[in-house]
mmCIF file of C-alpha atoms in Angstrom:
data_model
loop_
_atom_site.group_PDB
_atom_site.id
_atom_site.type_symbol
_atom_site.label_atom_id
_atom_site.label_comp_id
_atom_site.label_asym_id
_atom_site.label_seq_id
_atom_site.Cartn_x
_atom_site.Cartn_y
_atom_site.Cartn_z
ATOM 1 C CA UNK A 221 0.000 0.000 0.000
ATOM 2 C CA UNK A 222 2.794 2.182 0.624
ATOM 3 C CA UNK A 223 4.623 2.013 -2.524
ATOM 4 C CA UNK A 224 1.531 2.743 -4.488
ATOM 5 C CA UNK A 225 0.646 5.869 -2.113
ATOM 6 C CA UNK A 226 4.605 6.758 -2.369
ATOM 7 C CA UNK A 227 4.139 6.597 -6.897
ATOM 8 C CA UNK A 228 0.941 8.251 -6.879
ATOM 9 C CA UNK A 229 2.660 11.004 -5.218
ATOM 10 C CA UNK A 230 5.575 10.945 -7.508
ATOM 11 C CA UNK A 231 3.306 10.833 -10.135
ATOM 12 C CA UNK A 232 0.980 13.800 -9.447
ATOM 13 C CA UNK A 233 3.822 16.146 -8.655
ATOM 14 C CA UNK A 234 5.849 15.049 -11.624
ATOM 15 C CA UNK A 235 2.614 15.946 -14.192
ATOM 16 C CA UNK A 236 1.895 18.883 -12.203
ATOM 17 C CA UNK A 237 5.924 19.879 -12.353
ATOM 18 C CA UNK A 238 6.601 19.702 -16.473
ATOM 19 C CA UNK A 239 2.601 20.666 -17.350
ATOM 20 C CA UNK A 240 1.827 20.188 -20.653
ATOM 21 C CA UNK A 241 4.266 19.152 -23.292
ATOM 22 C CA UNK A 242 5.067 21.666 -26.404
ATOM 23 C CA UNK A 243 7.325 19.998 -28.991
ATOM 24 C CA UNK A 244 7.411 21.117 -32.732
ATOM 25 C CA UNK A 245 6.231 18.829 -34.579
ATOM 26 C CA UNK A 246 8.339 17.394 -37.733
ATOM 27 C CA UNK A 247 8.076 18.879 -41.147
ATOM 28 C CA UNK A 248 6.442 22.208 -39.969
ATOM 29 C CA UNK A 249 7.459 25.484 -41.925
ATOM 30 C CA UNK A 250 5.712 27.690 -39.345
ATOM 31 C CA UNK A 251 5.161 27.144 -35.824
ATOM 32 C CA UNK A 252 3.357 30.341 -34.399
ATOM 33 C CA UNK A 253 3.698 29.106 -29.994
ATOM 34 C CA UNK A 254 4.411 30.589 -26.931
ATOM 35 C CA UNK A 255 5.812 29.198 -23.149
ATOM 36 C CA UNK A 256 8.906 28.519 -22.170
ATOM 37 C CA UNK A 257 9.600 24.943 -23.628
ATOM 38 C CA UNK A 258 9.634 26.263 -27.541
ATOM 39 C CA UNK A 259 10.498 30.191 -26.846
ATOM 40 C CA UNK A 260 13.069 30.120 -24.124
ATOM 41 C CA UNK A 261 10.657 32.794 -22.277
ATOM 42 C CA UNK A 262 6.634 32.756 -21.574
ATOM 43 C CA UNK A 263 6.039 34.850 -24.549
ATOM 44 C CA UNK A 264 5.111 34.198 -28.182
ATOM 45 C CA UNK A 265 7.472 33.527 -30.993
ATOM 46 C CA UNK A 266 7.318 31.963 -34.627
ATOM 47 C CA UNK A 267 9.747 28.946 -34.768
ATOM 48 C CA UNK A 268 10.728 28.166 -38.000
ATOM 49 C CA UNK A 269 12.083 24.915 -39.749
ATOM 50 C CA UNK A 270 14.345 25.128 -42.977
ATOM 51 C CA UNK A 271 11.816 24.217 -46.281
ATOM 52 C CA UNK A 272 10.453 26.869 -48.939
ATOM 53 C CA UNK A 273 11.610 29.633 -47.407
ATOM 54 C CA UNK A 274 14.463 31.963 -49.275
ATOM 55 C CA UNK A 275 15.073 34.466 -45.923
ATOM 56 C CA UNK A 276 13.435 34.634 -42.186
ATOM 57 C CA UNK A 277 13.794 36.955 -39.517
ATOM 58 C CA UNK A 278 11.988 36.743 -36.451
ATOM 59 C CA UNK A 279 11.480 38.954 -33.456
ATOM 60 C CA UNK A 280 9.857 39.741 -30.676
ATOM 61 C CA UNK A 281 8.533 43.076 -28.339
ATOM 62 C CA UNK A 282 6.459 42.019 -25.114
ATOM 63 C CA UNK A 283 3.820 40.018 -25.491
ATOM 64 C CA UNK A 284 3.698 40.398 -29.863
ATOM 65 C CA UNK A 285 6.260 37.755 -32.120
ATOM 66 C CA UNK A 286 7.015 39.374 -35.799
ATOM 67 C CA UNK A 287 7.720 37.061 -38.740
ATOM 68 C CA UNK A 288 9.603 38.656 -42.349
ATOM 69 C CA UNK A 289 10.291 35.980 -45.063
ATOM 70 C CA UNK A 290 10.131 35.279 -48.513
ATOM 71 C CA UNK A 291 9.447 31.792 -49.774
ATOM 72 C CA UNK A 292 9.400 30.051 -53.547
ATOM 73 C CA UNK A 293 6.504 29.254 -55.040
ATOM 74 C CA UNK A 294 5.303 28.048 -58.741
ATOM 75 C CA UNK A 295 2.070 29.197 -61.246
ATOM 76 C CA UNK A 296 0.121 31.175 -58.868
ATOM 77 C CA UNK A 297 0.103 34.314 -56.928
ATOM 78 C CA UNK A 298 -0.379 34.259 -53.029
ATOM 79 C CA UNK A 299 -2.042 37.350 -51.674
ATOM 80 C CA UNK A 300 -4.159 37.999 -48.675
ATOM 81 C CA UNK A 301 -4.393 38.917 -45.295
ATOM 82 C CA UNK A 302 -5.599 36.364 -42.244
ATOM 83 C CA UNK A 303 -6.301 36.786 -38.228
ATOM 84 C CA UNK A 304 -6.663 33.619 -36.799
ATOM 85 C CA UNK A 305 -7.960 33.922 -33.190
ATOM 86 C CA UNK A 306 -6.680 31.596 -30.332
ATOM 87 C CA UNK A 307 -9.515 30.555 -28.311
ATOM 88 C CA UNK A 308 -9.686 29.377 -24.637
ATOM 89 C CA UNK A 309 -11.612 25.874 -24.336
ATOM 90 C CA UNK A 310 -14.675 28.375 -23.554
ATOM 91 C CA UNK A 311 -14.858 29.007 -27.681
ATOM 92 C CA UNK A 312 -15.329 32.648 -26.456
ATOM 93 C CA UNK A 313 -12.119 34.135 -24.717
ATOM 94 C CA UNK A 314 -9.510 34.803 -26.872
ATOM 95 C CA UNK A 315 -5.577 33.980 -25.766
ATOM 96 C CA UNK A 316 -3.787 34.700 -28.865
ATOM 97 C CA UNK A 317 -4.162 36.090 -32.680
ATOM 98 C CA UNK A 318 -1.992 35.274 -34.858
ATOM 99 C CA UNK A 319 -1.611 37.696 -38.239
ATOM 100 C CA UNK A 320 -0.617 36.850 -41.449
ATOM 101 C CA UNK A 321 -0.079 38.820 -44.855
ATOM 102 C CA UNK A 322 0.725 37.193 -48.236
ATOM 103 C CA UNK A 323 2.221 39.444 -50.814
ATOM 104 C CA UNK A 324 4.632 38.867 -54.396
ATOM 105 C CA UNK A 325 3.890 37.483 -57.833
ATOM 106 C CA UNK A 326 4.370 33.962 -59.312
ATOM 107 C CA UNK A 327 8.018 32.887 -58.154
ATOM 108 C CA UNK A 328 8.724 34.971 -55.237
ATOM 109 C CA UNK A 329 5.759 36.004 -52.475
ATOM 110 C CA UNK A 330 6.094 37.702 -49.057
ATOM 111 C CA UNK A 331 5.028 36.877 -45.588
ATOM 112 C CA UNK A 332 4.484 38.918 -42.912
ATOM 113 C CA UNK A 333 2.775 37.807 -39.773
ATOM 114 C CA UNK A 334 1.960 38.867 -35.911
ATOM 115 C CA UNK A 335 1.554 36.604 -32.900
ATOM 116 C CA UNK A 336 -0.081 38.130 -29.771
ATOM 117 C CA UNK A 337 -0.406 36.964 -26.811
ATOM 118 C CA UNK A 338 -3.305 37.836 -24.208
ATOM 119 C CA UNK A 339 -2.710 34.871 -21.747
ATOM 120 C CA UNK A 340 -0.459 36.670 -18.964
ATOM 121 C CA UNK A 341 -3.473 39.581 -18.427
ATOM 122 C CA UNK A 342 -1.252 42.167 -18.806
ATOM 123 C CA UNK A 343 -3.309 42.917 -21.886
ATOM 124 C CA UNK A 344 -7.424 43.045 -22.411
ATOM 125 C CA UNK A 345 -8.034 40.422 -25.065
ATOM 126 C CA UNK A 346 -10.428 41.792 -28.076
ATOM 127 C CA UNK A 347 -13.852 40.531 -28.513
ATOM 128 C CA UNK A 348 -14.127 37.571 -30.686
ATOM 129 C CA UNK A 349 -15.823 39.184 -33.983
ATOM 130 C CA UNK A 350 -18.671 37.728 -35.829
ATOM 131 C CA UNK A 351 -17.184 35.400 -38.313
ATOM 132 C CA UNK A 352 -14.102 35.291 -37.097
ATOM 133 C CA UNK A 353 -11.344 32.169 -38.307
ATOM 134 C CA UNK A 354 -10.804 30.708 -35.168
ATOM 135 C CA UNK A 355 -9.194 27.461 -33.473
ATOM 136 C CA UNK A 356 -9.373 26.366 -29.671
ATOM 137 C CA UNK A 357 -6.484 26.313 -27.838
ATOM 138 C CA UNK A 358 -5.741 22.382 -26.212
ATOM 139 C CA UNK A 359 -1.810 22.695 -25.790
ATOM 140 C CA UNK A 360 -0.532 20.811 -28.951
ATOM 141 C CA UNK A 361 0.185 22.340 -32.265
ATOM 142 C CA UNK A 362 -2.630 22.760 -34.835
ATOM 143 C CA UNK A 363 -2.216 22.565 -38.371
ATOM 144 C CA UNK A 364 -4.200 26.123 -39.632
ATOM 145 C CA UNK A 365 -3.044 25.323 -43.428
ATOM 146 C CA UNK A 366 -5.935 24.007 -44.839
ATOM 147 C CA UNK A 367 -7.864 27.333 -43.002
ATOM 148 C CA UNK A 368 -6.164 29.720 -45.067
ATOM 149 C CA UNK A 369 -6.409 27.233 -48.199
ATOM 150 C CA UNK A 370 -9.348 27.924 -48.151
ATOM 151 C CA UNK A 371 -9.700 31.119 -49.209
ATOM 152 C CA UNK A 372 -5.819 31.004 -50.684
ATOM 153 C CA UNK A 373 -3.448 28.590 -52.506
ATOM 154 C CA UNK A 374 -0.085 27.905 -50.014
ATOM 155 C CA UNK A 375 2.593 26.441 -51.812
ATOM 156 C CA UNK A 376 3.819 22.978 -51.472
ATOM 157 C CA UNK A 377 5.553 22.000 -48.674
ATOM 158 C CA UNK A 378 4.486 25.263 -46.708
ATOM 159 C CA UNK A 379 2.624 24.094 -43.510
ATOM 160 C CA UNK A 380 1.514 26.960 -40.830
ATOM 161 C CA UNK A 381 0.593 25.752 -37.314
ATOM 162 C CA UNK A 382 -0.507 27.620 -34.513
ATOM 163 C CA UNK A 383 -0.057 26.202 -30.302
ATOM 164 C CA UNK A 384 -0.949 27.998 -27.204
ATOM 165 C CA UNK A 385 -0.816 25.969 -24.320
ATOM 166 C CA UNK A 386 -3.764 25.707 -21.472
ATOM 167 C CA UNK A 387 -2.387 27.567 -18.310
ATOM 168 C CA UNK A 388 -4.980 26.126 -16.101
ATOM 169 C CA UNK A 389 -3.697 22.413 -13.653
ATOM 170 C CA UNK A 390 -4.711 18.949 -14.804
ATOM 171 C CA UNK A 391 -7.456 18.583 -11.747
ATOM 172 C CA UNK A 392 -6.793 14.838 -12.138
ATOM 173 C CA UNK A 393 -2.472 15.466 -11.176
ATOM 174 C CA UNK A 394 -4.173 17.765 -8.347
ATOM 175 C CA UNK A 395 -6.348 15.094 -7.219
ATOM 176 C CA UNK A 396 -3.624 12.240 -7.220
ATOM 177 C CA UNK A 397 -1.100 14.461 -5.280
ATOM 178 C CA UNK A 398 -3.418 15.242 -2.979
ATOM 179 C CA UNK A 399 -4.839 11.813 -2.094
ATOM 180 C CA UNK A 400 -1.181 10.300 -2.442
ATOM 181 C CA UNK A 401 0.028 12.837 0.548
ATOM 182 C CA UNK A 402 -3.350 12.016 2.394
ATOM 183 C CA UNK A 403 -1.901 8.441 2.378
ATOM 184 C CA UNK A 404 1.142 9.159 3.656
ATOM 185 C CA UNK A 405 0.102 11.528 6.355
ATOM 186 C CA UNK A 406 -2.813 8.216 7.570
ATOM 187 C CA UNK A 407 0.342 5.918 7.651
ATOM 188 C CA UNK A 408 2.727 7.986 9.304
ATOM 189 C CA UNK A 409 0.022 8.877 12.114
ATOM 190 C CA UNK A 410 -0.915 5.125 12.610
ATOM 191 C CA UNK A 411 2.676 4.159 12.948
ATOM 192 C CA UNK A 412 2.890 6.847 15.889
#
């Protein structure tokens, strides 16, 4: 009994410890994320992964990532501008919006893109418009190409993905820990 209150103890504070996992995903062009397991910090970036693209810069001031790049593309002419909104699991709240603006002709095109975050409450998140592209934040990365394929042709081998991880405890880790250190504390007082 005491080796399974000692693991579920383990257990609960090791889940509760490293949260929820962020890990780019293979193959991905674009990664738009935030948190301190992709960005180094707990604020957004854009991680990008060598593929289409002919120059990158990235950069970022407070809670907003900026993306500049050109990519290669063949017979047709990207153009448009998108604002994906980052959800909370309530469909309402929004976390994060990530812009993006497709310019150039056949051969060469443009991207230019924003990432904001609204998770740390230093700023008031916008009211979700009527309409609106959106995708619910769950903590792993979500492909958003086939979103703006839509209404535009991406090129080849150009995949956009958006993650924004849930800030709120696993009540099930919470649970665990506790009754694993309500276990312990029962067997230590019987001993005595």
């Amino acid at each position: 009994m005491r080796k399974i209150l000692m693991a579920s103890v383990a257990l609960g504070a090791l889940t509760l410890a490293n949260g929820p996992a962020l890990a780019t995903p293979p193959g991905v062009n674009l990664l738009a994320t935030e948190g301190t397991d992709t960005c180094g910090s707990d604020t957004p970036c854009f991680v990008v992964t060598p593929g289409n693209w002919n120059s990158v810069s990235t950069g970022v001031t407070g809670d907003t990532a900026t993306i500049e790049g050109t990519f290669t593309n063949t017979g047709f002419n990207p153009s448009g501008t998108f604002d994906i909104y980052v959800v909370e699991p309530d469909s309402v709240t929004v976390s994060d919006i990530l812009h993006l603006s497709f310019t150039g002709g056949e051969g060469v095109s443009n991207l230019t893109g924003t990432f904001q975050s609204f998770d740390d409450g230093a700023n008031i998140p916008p009211t979700l418009p009527n309409g609106a592209m959106t995708v619910v934040e769950d903590g792993t990365a979500i492909d958003i190409t086939s979103m703006l394929a839509q209404t535009e042709s991406l090129p080849n081998g150009i995949t956009i993905q958006v993650q924004s991880p849930v800030s709120t405890p696993e009540p099930a880790s919470l649970a665990l820990l506790a009754t694993g250190l309500l276990g312990l504390g029962t067997l230590r007082r019987r001993r005595n």
